[in-house]
Amino acid sequence: MARTITRGRYLSRNTLSREQVARINESFARMRHSIPVKYRKKKNIKGPRTSYSGTRPVTVYVMLPLGIINMECELVYSPHDLMTQLTTLKSVGVDGITVNICWGIVEANKPRDYNWEGYNQLFSIIRQSGFNKMQVLMSFHECVGDDAHIPLPKWIKEIGEKNPDIYFTDGQGTRNTETLTWGIDEERVLGDRTAVEVYTDYMRSFRDEFDELFQDRSIFKVEVGLGACGELRYPSSLSGEFHLQCYDKYLRKSLEKAAETAQDSSCWGTPPDCSTFFCDDHDYDSPRGTFFLKWYSQYLIDHGVRVLKMAVPLFKPARTSVKLSGNATDNHAAERAAGFYDGYKPIAIMLRRHEAHLNFTCVEADEFVCKVENAGWVSGIAVSGQNAFPCYDRQGYGKILEVAKPRNDLFGRCICSFTYRGLDQTLLEQHNLREFELFVKKMHGTIKKYEDFVADDPVALRTRAGLKKSERV
């Protein structure tokens, strides 16, 4: 019988189904925690890691700036300058490029009036620079960056002026115009279409426009935006005040319908008072509070299901991924307000069922991001990550590497890809670029022993000078 377990790997997927692999891996995780601490294999290593040579390779993407395409869907950057930057990235080992596709640009003025001109030009330059692997972000939210601010389409704004309930609303009546409420996923309030139909038509137009890039696998992965900041979560802050975002009339109607089967629908069909719900008297732990939070988190998952059912088959053979915030906290009220009542595992299971990957942000968050990372791994799905802030130094890259390739993981797991956010002239300066190149090599597992020691000496880096023969690789 062929071995199904190898060092540092999950069970073979060639002989088992995805569900069986996930169940077995989860069993291993429970077994690990059931072993008394004194008998566990000690793998907790303190101090900086000295070598990534021979580690599993992680694909590295670099995200282009948000403002590279303007509101008229025109390429802002000079093609020559952009080609120079891309060629530089290619020379230091970057595998692919990430592009943000903004709904507010492409379908800006009228329903079903799509303008892909700027993105056509951009993809052409990317391919000419030597990159044959791209991932794109389907952004159905208001996009804000250091160099751009891209709101929702104008025609959506016009509908919102007449019917503000198309936006998420908190208990104080404040409308969050960053993204559309999930309550209209199946309500025909956007002209003659539901929100899911609008998203699907947009994604289908993109697939038709760039079908050639899908067929030759140049577009390797598509990340589908499912909420605030493109993340699958309610648009409530993960720190600070906790405002439940379910007071628009469509989500309230859904809550009332769900409460009809509850013991006291007249009371449970009304959203709770946020000013007292998360206080010390633990309203959220009451029967009504538990009912509400389960409905609240399940609606988040249902939204993901509705969109992924359309997106995943549409984008094949490209992979589809969903972004979750890795900027979690140890404050359960914040996570519950964002829709994570039972943590991240139910979301990971939903992604597995729909053949979607998981991508988490804020990879620098270390211990908190591990919640998301482990949920994906235990559920048997591929996990990717991206940084939240620009990074130029070895210490910052070291934190990212510790999350991407954790030394203390029992199964030797690592993320499958990483997206670097923060491409600018500072990154392309000689010293910073050299540090970034070393980081890419560590991600690839191709770093040489001598390179860490002579990183500040470009001459020695090229000739391996200054080291004893026994220290060379």
PDB file of C-alpha atoms in Angstrom, residues 9-249:
ATOM      1  CA  ARG A   9       3.116  17.165   4.253  1.00  0.00           C
ATOM      2  CA  TYR A  10      -0.589  16.512   4.560  1.00  0.00           C
ATOM      3  CA  LEU A  11      -2.084  13.211   3.515  1.00  0.00           C
ATOM      4  CA  SER A  12      -1.920  12.574  -0.203  1.00  0.00           C
ATOM      5  CA  ARG A  13      -4.768  14.171  -2.129  1.00  0.00           C
ATOM      6  CA  ASN A  14      -4.335  11.585  -4.885  1.00  0.00           C
ATOM      7  CA  THR A  15      -6.026   8.861  -2.870  1.00  0.00           C
ATOM      8  CA  LEU A  16      -8.403  10.829  -0.637  1.00  0.00           C
ATOM      9  CA  SER A  17     -11.167  13.346  -1.278  1.00  0.00           C
ATOM     10  CA  ARG A  18     -10.823  16.968  -0.154  1.00  0.00           C
ATOM     11  CA  GLU A  19     -13.322  16.392   2.666  1.00  0.00           C
ATOM     12  CA  GLN A  20     -11.478  13.303   3.903  1.00  0.00           C
ATOM     13  CA  VAL A  21      -8.166  15.160   3.908  1.00  0.00           C
ATOM     14  CA  ALA A  22      -9.705  18.020   5.895  1.00  0.00           C
ATOM     15  CA  ARG A  23     -11.231  15.654   8.480  1.00  0.00           C
ATOM     16  CA  ILE A  24      -7.994  13.730   8.952  1.00  0.00           C
ATOM     17  CA  ASN A  25      -5.917  16.890   9.264  1.00  0.00           C
ATOM     18  CA  GLU A  26      -8.367  18.205  11.836  1.00  0.00           C
ATOM     19  CA  SER A  27      -8.054  14.949  13.760  1.00  0.00           C
ATOM     20  CA  PHE A  28      -4.270  15.318  13.782  1.00  0.00           C
ATOM     21  CA  ALA A  29      -4.652  18.838  15.145  1.00  0.00           C
ATOM     22  CA  ARG A  30      -6.900  17.583  17.976  1.00  0.00           C
ATOM     23  CA  MET A  31      -4.460  14.765  18.730  1.00  0.00           C
ATOM     24  CA  ARG A  32      -1.644  17.302  18.969  1.00  0.00           C
ATOM     25  CA  HIS A  33      -3.514  19.281  21.618  1.00  0.00           C
ATOM     26  CA  SER A  34      -4.529  16.157  23.539  1.00  0.00           C
ATOM     27  CA  ILE A  35      -0.895  15.147  24.154  1.00  0.00           C
ATOM     28  CA  PRO A  36       0.422  16.398  27.536  1.00  0.00           C
ATOM     29  CA  VAL A  37       2.778  19.323  27.046  1.00  0.00           C
ATOM     30  CA  LYS A  38       5.751  17.551  28.618  1.00  0.00           C
ATOM     31  CA  TYR A  39       5.540  14.770  26.009  1.00  0.00           C
ATOM     32  CA  ARG A  40       5.176  16.982  22.961  1.00  0.00           C
ATOM     33  CA  LYS A  41       8.014  17.397  20.553  1.00  0.00           C
ATOM     34  CA  LYS A  42       9.595  20.721  21.383  1.00  0.00           C
ATOM     35  CA  LYS A  43       9.766  22.815  18.213  1.00  0.00           C
ATOM     36  CA  ASN A  44       9.434  26.294  19.697  1.00  0.00           C
ATOM     37  CA  ILE A  45      12.603  28.028  18.574  1.00  0.00           C
ATOM     38  CA  LYS A  46      13.395  31.488  19.848  1.00  0.00           C
ATOM     39  CA  GLY A  47      15.454  34.129  18.125  1.00  0.00           C
ATOM     40  CA  PRO A  48      15.705  35.040  14.463  1.00  0.00           C
ATOM     41  CA  ARG A  49      15.773  32.278  11.895  1.00  0.00           C
ATOM     42  CA  THR A  50      19.186  31.963  10.289  1.00  0.00           C
ATOM     43  CA  SER A  51      18.389  30.069   7.099  1.00  0.00           C
ATOM     44  CA  TYR A  52      15.474  29.564   4.696  1.00  0.00           C
ATOM     45  CA  SER A  53      17.510  27.508   2.262  1.00  0.00           C
ATOM     46  CA  GLY A  54      15.590  24.458   1.095  1.00  0.00           C
ATOM     47  CA  THR A  55      12.250  25.564   2.565  1.00  0.00           C
ATOM     48  CA  ARG A  56       9.078  25.197   0.545  1.00  0.00           C
ATOM     49  CA  PRO A  57       8.763  27.844  -2.170  1.00  0.00           C
ATOM     50  CA  VAL A  58       6.173  30.610  -1.778  1.00  0.00           C
ATOM     51  CA  THR A  59       5.053  32.479  -4.900  1.00  0.00           C
ATOM     52  CA  VAL A  60       5.666  36.230  -4.588  1.00  0.00           C
ATOM     53  CA  TYR A  61       3.437  38.824  -6.245  1.00  0.00           C
ATOM     54  CA  VAL A  62       3.791  42.607  -6.169  1.00  0.00           C
ATOM     55  CA  MET A  63       0.642  44.725  -6.208  1.00  0.00           C
ATOM     56  CA  LEU A  64       0.620  47.747  -8.510  1.00  0.00           C
ATOM     57  CA  PRO A  65      -0.497  51.088  -7.010  1.00  0.00           C
ATOM     58  CA  LEU A  66      -4.237  51.725  -6.915  1.00  0.00           C
ATOM     59  CA  GLY A  67      -3.912  54.986  -8.824  1.00  0.00           C
ATOM     60  CA  ILE A  68      -2.232  53.452 -11.860  1.00  0.00           C
ATOM     61  CA  ILE A  69      -5.631  53.646 -13.648  1.00  0.00           C
ATOM     62  CA  ASN A  70      -7.660  56.871 -13.389  1.00  0.00           C
ATOM     63  CA  MET A  71     -11.440  57.333 -13.237  1.00  0.00           C
ATOM     64  CA  GLU A  72     -11.642  57.488 -17.047  1.00  0.00           C
ATOM     65  CA  CYS A  73      -9.991  54.026 -17.173  1.00  0.00           C
ATOM     66  CA  GLU A  74      -6.788  55.437 -18.624  1.00  0.00           C
ATOM     67  CA  LEU A  75      -3.254  54.364 -17.767  1.00  0.00           C
ATOM     68  CA  VAL A  76      -1.723  57.149 -15.685  1.00  0.00           C
ATOM     69  CA  TYR A  77       1.883  55.932 -15.662  1.00  0.00           C
ATOM     70  CA  SER A  78       4.203  56.370 -18.599  1.00  0.00           C
ATOM     71  CA  PRO A  79       4.431  52.974 -20.369  1.00  0.00           C
ATOM     72  CA  HIS A  80       8.235  53.338 -20.483  1.00  0.00           C
ATOM     73  CA  ASP A  81       8.496  54.072 -16.739  1.00  0.00           C
ATOM     74  CA  LEU A  82       6.108  51.265 -15.888  1.00  0.00           C
ATOM     75  CA  MET A  83       8.052  48.832 -18.068  1.00  0.00           C
ATOM     76  CA  THR A  84      11.266  49.843 -16.278  1.00  0.00           C
ATOM     77  CA  GLN A  85       9.741  49.168 -12.864  1.00  0.00           C
ATOM     78  CA  LEU A  86       8.303  45.822 -13.924  1.00  0.00           C
ATOM     79  CA  THR A  87      11.602  44.742 -15.494  1.00  0.00           C
ATOM     80  CA  THR A  88      13.361  45.595 -12.225  1.00  0.00           C
ATOM     81  CA  LEU A  89      10.895  43.493 -10.253  1.00  0.00           C
ATOM     82  CA  LYS A  90      11.388  40.615 -12.658  1.00  0.00           C
ATOM     83  CA  SER A  91      15.155  40.842 -12.240  1.00  0.00           C
ATOM     84  CA  VAL A  92      14.951  40.318  -8.458  1.00  0.00           C
ATOM     85  CA  GLY A  93      12.839  37.181  -8.785  1.00  0.00           C
ATOM     86  CA  VAL A  94       9.244  38.399  -8.380  1.00  0.00           C
ATOM     87  CA  ASP A  95       6.876  35.761  -9.800  1.00  0.00           C
ATOM     88  CA  GLY A  96       3.817  37.771 -10.721  1.00  0.00           C
ATOM     89  CA  ILE A  97       1.889  41.037 -10.603  1.00  0.00           C
ATOM     90  CA  THR A  98      -1.348  41.869  -8.785  1.00  0.00           C
ATOM     91  CA  VAL A  99      -3.818  44.354 -10.279  1.00  0.00           C
ATOM     92  CA  ASN A 100      -6.824  45.925  -8.564  1.00  0.00           C
ATOM     93  CA  ILE A 101      -9.863  45.976 -10.889  1.00  0.00           C
ATOM     94  CA  CYS A 102     -12.192  48.672  -9.533  1.00  0.00           C
ATOM     95  CA  TRP A 103     -15.944  48.488 -10.128  1.00  0.00           C
ATOM     96  CA  GLY A 104     -16.155  52.262  -9.678  1.00  0.00           C
ATOM     97  CA  ILE A 105     -13.916  52.743 -12.747  1.00  0.00           C
ATOM     98  CA  VAL A 106     -15.096  50.063 -15.153  1.00  0.00           C
ATOM     99  CA  GLU A 107     -18.869  50.453 -14.734  1.00  0.00           C
ATOM    100  CA  ALA A 108     -18.724  54.036 -13.542  1.00  0.00           C
ATOM    101  CA  ASN A 109     -21.484  55.851 -15.414  1.00  0.00           C
ATOM    102  CA  LYS A 110     -24.235  53.492 -16.584  1.00  0.00           C
ATOM    103  CA  PRO A 111     -25.373  49.936 -15.834  1.00  0.00           C
ATOM    104  CA  ARG A 112     -23.767  47.332 -18.121  1.00  0.00           C
ATOM    105  CA  ASP A 113     -21.545  49.998 -19.717  1.00  0.00           C
ATOM    106  CA  TYR A 114     -18.077  48.514 -19.133  1.00  0.00           C
ATOM    107  CA  ASN A 115     -14.815  50.244 -20.035  1.00  0.00           C
ATOM    108  CA  TRP A 116     -11.740  47.984 -19.961  1.00  0.00           C
ATOM    109  CA  GLU A 117      -9.432  50.168 -22.080  1.00  0.00           C
ATOM    110  CA  GLY A 118      -6.884  51.094 -19.397  1.00  0.00           C
ATOM    111  CA  TYR A 119      -6.673  47.550 -18.064  1.00  0.00           C
ATOM    112  CA  ASN A 120      -6.147  46.176 -21.571  1.00  0.00           C
ATOM    113  CA  GLN A 121      -3.141  48.453 -21.972  1.00  0.00           C
ATOM    114  CA  LEU A 122      -1.851  47.623 -18.488  1.00  0.00           C
ATOM    115  CA  PHE A 123      -2.045  43.844 -18.968  1.00  0.00           C
ATOM    116  CA  SER A 124      -0.263  44.178 -22.300  1.00  0.00           C
ATOM    117  CA  ILE A 125       2.673  46.007 -20.672  1.00  0.00           C
ATOM    118  CA  ILE A 126       2.831  43.458 -17.849  1.00  0.00           C
ATOM    119  CA  ARG A 127       3.141  40.600 -20.330  1.00  0.00           C
ATOM    120  CA  GLN A 128       5.710  42.463 -22.428  1.00  0.00           C
ATOM    121  CA  SER A 129       7.876  42.898 -19.337  1.00  0.00           C
ATOM    122  CA  GLY A 130       8.184  39.127 -18.999  1.00  0.00           C
ATOM    123  CA  PHE A 131       5.502  38.310 -16.415  1.00  0.00           C
ATOM    124  CA  ASN A 132       3.228  35.432 -17.361  1.00  0.00           C
ATOM    125  CA  LYS A 133       1.458  35.182 -14.025  1.00  0.00           C
ATOM    126  CA  MET A 134      -1.056  37.733 -12.731  1.00  0.00           C
ATOM    127  CA  GLN A 135      -3.680  37.825 -10.042  1.00  0.00           C
ATOM    128  CA  VAL A 136      -6.531  40.324 -10.143  1.00  0.00           C
ATOM    129  CA  LEU A 137      -8.748  41.716  -7.407  1.00  0.00           C
ATOM    130  CA  MET A 138     -12.452  42.166  -8.170  1.00  0.00           C
ATOM    131  CA  SER A 139     -13.133  45.221  -5.985  1.00  0.00           C
ATOM    132  CA  PHE A 140     -16.841  45.866  -5.379  1.00  0.00           C
ATOM    133  CA  HIS A 141     -16.168  48.417  -2.658  1.00  0.00           C
ATOM    134  CA  GLU A 142     -14.969  51.986  -2.345  1.00  0.00           C
ATOM    135  CA  CYS A 143     -11.203  51.823  -2.876  1.00  0.00           C
ATOM    136  CA  VAL A 144      -8.974  54.194  -0.933  1.00  0.00           C
ATOM    137  CA  GLY A 145      -5.186  54.312  -1.253  1.00  0.00           C
ATOM    138  CA  ASP A 146      -2.320  56.731  -0.805  1.00  0.00           C
ATOM    139  CA  ASP A 147      -2.553  57.779  -4.439  1.00  0.00           C
ATOM    140  CA  ALA A 148      -6.254  57.380  -5.277  1.00  0.00           C
ATOM    141  CA  HIS A 149      -9.845  57.412  -4.027  1.00  0.00           C
ATOM    142  CA  ILE A 150     -12.272  55.424  -6.150  1.00  0.00           C
ATOM    143  CA  PRO A 151     -15.924  55.513  -5.000  1.00  0.00           C
ATOM    144  CA  LEU A 152     -18.731  53.183  -6.011  1.00  0.00           C
ATOM    145  CA  PRO A 153     -20.182  53.742  -9.522  1.00  0.00           C
ATOM    146  CA  LYS A 154     -22.097  56.978 -10.062  1.00  0.00           C
ATOM    147  CA  TRP A 155     -25.314  55.177 -10.995  1.00  0.00           C
ATOM    148  CA  ILE A 156     -25.147  53.229  -7.724  1.00  0.00           C
ATOM    149  CA  LYS A 157     -24.767  56.511  -5.849  1.00  0.00           C
ATOM    150  CA  GLU A 158     -27.844  57.875  -7.619  1.00  0.00           C
ATOM    151  CA  ILE A 159     -29.882  54.858  -6.538  1.00  0.00           C
ATOM    152  CA  GLY A 160     -28.530  55.274  -3.006  1.00  0.00           C
ATOM    153  CA  GLU A 161     -29.748  58.875  -2.830  1.00  0.00           C
ATOM    154  CA  LYS A 162     -33.300  57.658  -3.403  1.00  0.00           C
ATOM    155  CA  ASN A 163     -32.963  54.453  -1.407  1.00  0.00           C
ATOM    156  CA  PRO A 164     -30.201  54.740   1.237  1.00  0.00           C
ATOM    157  CA  ASP A 165     -31.074  51.277   2.563  1.00  0.00           C
ATOM    158  CA  ILE A 166     -28.884  49.749  -0.163  1.00  0.00           C
ATOM    159  CA  TYR A 167     -25.980  50.539   2.199  1.00  0.00           C
ATOM    160  CA  PHE A 168     -25.034  48.941   5.493  1.00  0.00           C
ATOM    161  CA  THR A 169     -26.558  50.896   8.396  1.00  0.00           C
ATOM    162  CA  ASP A 170     -25.714  50.890  12.104  1.00  0.00           C
ATOM    163  CA  GLY A 171     -28.004  51.371  15.104  1.00  0.00           C
ATOM    164  CA  GLN A 172     -27.491  55.136  15.035  1.00  0.00           C
ATOM    165  CA  GLY A 173     -28.734  55.362  11.465  1.00  0.00           C
ATOM    166  CA  THR A 174     -25.299  56.013   9.979  1.00  0.00           C
ATOM    167  CA  ARG A 175     -24.997  54.749   6.402  1.00  0.00           C
ATOM    168  CA  ASN A 176     -21.743  53.119   5.371  1.00  0.00           C
ATOM    169  CA  THR A 177     -21.360  53.903   1.665  1.00  0.00           C
ATOM    170  CA  GLU A 178     -18.171  51.883   1.259  1.00  0.00           C
ATOM    171  CA  THR A 179     -20.029  48.821   0.015  1.00  0.00           C
ATOM    172  CA  LEU A 180     -23.571  47.560  -0.600  1.00  0.00           C
ATOM    173  CA  THR A 181     -25.516  45.754   2.100  1.00  0.00           C
ATOM    174  CA  TRP A 182     -25.784  42.010   1.700  1.00  0.00           C
ATOM    175  CA  GLY A 183     -29.510  42.412   2.287  1.00  0.00           C
ATOM    176  CA  ILE A 184     -29.991  43.304  -1.395  1.00  0.00           C
ATOM    177  CA  ASP A 185     -28.140  40.247  -2.714  1.00  0.00           C
ATOM    178  CA  GLU A 186     -31.474  38.878  -3.937  1.00  0.00           C
ATOM    179  CA  GLU A 187     -33.543  42.073  -4.046  1.00  0.00           C
ATOM    180  CA  ARG A 188     -34.148  43.757  -7.429  1.00  0.00           C
ATOM    181  CA  VAL A 189     -33.387  47.276  -6.288  1.00  0.00           C
ATOM    182  CA  LEU A 190     -30.459  48.092  -8.601  1.00  0.00           C
ATOM    183  CA  GLY A 191     -32.553  48.874 -11.644  1.00  0.00           C
ATOM    184  CA  ASP A 192     -33.877  45.517 -12.873  1.00  0.00           C
ATOM    185  CA  ARG A 193     -31.140  43.477 -11.155  1.00  0.00           C
ATOM    186  CA  THR A 194     -30.176  42.133  -7.755  1.00  0.00           C
ATOM    187  CA  ALA A 195     -26.760  42.923  -6.297  1.00  0.00           C
ATOM    188  CA  VAL A 196     -25.496  39.400  -7.055  1.00  0.00           C
ATOM    189  CA  GLU A 197     -26.675  39.746 -10.657  1.00  0.00           C
ATOM    190  CA  VAL A 198     -24.831  43.061 -10.961  1.00  0.00           C
ATOM    191  CA  TYR A 199     -21.627  41.479  -9.629  1.00  0.00           C
ATOM    192  CA  THR A 200     -22.046  38.456 -11.911  1.00  0.00           C
ATOM    193  CA  ASP A 201     -22.592  40.556 -15.057  1.00  0.00           C
ATOM    194  CA  TYR A 202     -19.481  42.575 -14.224  1.00  0.00           C
ATOM    195  CA  MET A 203     -17.358  39.457 -13.659  1.00  0.00           C
ATOM    196  CA  ARG A 204     -18.685  37.840 -16.829  1.00  0.00           C
ATOM    197  CA  SER A 205     -17.760  40.954 -18.839  1.00  0.00           C
ATOM    198  CA  PHE A 206     -14.236  40.791 -17.403  1.00  0.00           C
ATOM    199  CA  ARG A 207     -13.923  37.104 -18.270  1.00  0.00           C
ATOM    200  CA  ASP A 208     -15.145  37.696 -21.834  1.00  0.00           C
ATOM    201  CA  GLU A 209     -12.835  40.689 -22.330  1.00  0.00           C
ATOM    202  CA  PHE A 210      -9.705  38.855 -21.170  1.00  0.00           C
ATOM    203  CA  ASP A 211     -10.582  35.286 -22.108  1.00  0.00           C
ATOM    204  CA  GLU A 212      -7.225  34.785 -23.837  1.00  0.00           C
ATOM    205  CA  LEU A 213      -5.380  35.597 -20.602  1.00  0.00           C
ATOM    206  CA  PHE A 214      -7.511  33.052 -18.757  1.00  0.00           C
ATOM    207  CA  GLN A 215      -6.943  30.368 -21.358  1.00  0.00           C
ATOM    208  CA  ASP A 216      -3.142  30.647 -21.295  1.00  0.00           C
ATOM    209  CA  ARG A 217      -3.193  30.938 -17.463  1.00  0.00           C
ATOM    210  CA  SER A 218      -1.657  34.419 -17.483  1.00  0.00           C
ATOM    211  CA  ILE A 219      -4.475  35.377 -15.124  1.00  0.00           C
ATOM    212  CA  PHE A 220      -3.660  32.767 -12.537  1.00  0.00           C
ATOM    213  CA  LYS A 221      -5.882  33.822  -9.647  1.00  0.00           C
ATOM    214  CA  VAL A 222      -8.924  36.049  -9.117  1.00  0.00           C
ATOM    215  CA  GLU A 223      -9.696  37.423  -5.675  1.00  0.00           C
ATOM    216  CA  VAL A 224     -13.394  38.255  -5.379  1.00  0.00           C
ATOM    217  CA  GLY A 225     -14.276  41.161  -3.099  1.00  0.00           C
ATOM    218  CA  LEU A 226     -17.078  40.253  -0.693  1.00  0.00           C
ATOM    219  CA  GLY A 227     -17.334  43.198   1.676  1.00  0.00           C
ATOM    220  CA  ALA A 228     -15.614  46.159   3.278  1.00  0.00           C
ATOM    221  CA  CYS A 229     -12.064  46.638   1.959  1.00  0.00           C
ATOM    222  CA  GLY A 230     -12.711  43.614  -0.255  1.00  0.00           C
ATOM    223  CA  GLU A 231     -12.791  41.396   2.842  1.00  0.00           C
ATOM    224  CA  LEU A 232     -15.539  39.012   3.872  1.00  0.00           C
ATOM    225  CA  ARG A 233     -16.685  40.908   6.953  1.00  0.00           C
ATOM    226  CA  TYR A 234     -19.214  43.493   8.024  1.00  0.00           C
ATOM    227  CA  PRO A 235     -17.943  47.071   7.642  1.00  0.00           C
ATOM    228  CA  SER A 236     -17.459  47.520  11.354  1.00  0.00           C
ATOM    229  CA  SER A 237     -14.099  48.371  12.855  1.00  0.00           C
ATOM    230  CA  LEU A 238     -12.117  45.478  14.278  1.00  0.00           C
ATOM    231  CA  SER A 239     -10.958  47.778  17.082  1.00  0.00           C
ATOM    232  CA  GLY A 240     -12.550  50.662  18.908  1.00  0.00           C
ATOM    233  CA  GLU A 241     -16.346  50.999  18.941  1.00  0.00           C
ATOM    234  CA  PHE A 242     -18.425  48.025  17.909  1.00  0.00           C
ATOM    235  CA  HIS A 243     -21.406  48.924  15.726  1.00  0.00           C
ATOM    236  CA  LEU A 244     -23.521  46.121  14.309  1.00  0.00           C
ATOM    237  CA  GLN A 245     -24.276  46.805  10.649  1.00  0.00           C
ATOM    238  CA  CYS A 246     -27.719  45.275  10.168  1.00  0.00           C
ATOM    239  CA  TYR A 247     -30.182  48.145  10.509  1.00  0.00           C
ATOM    240  CA  ASP A 248     -31.016  48.654   6.838  1.00  0.00           C
ATOM    241  CA  LYS A 249     -34.567  47.541   6.011  1.00  0.00           C
TER     242      LYS A 249
END
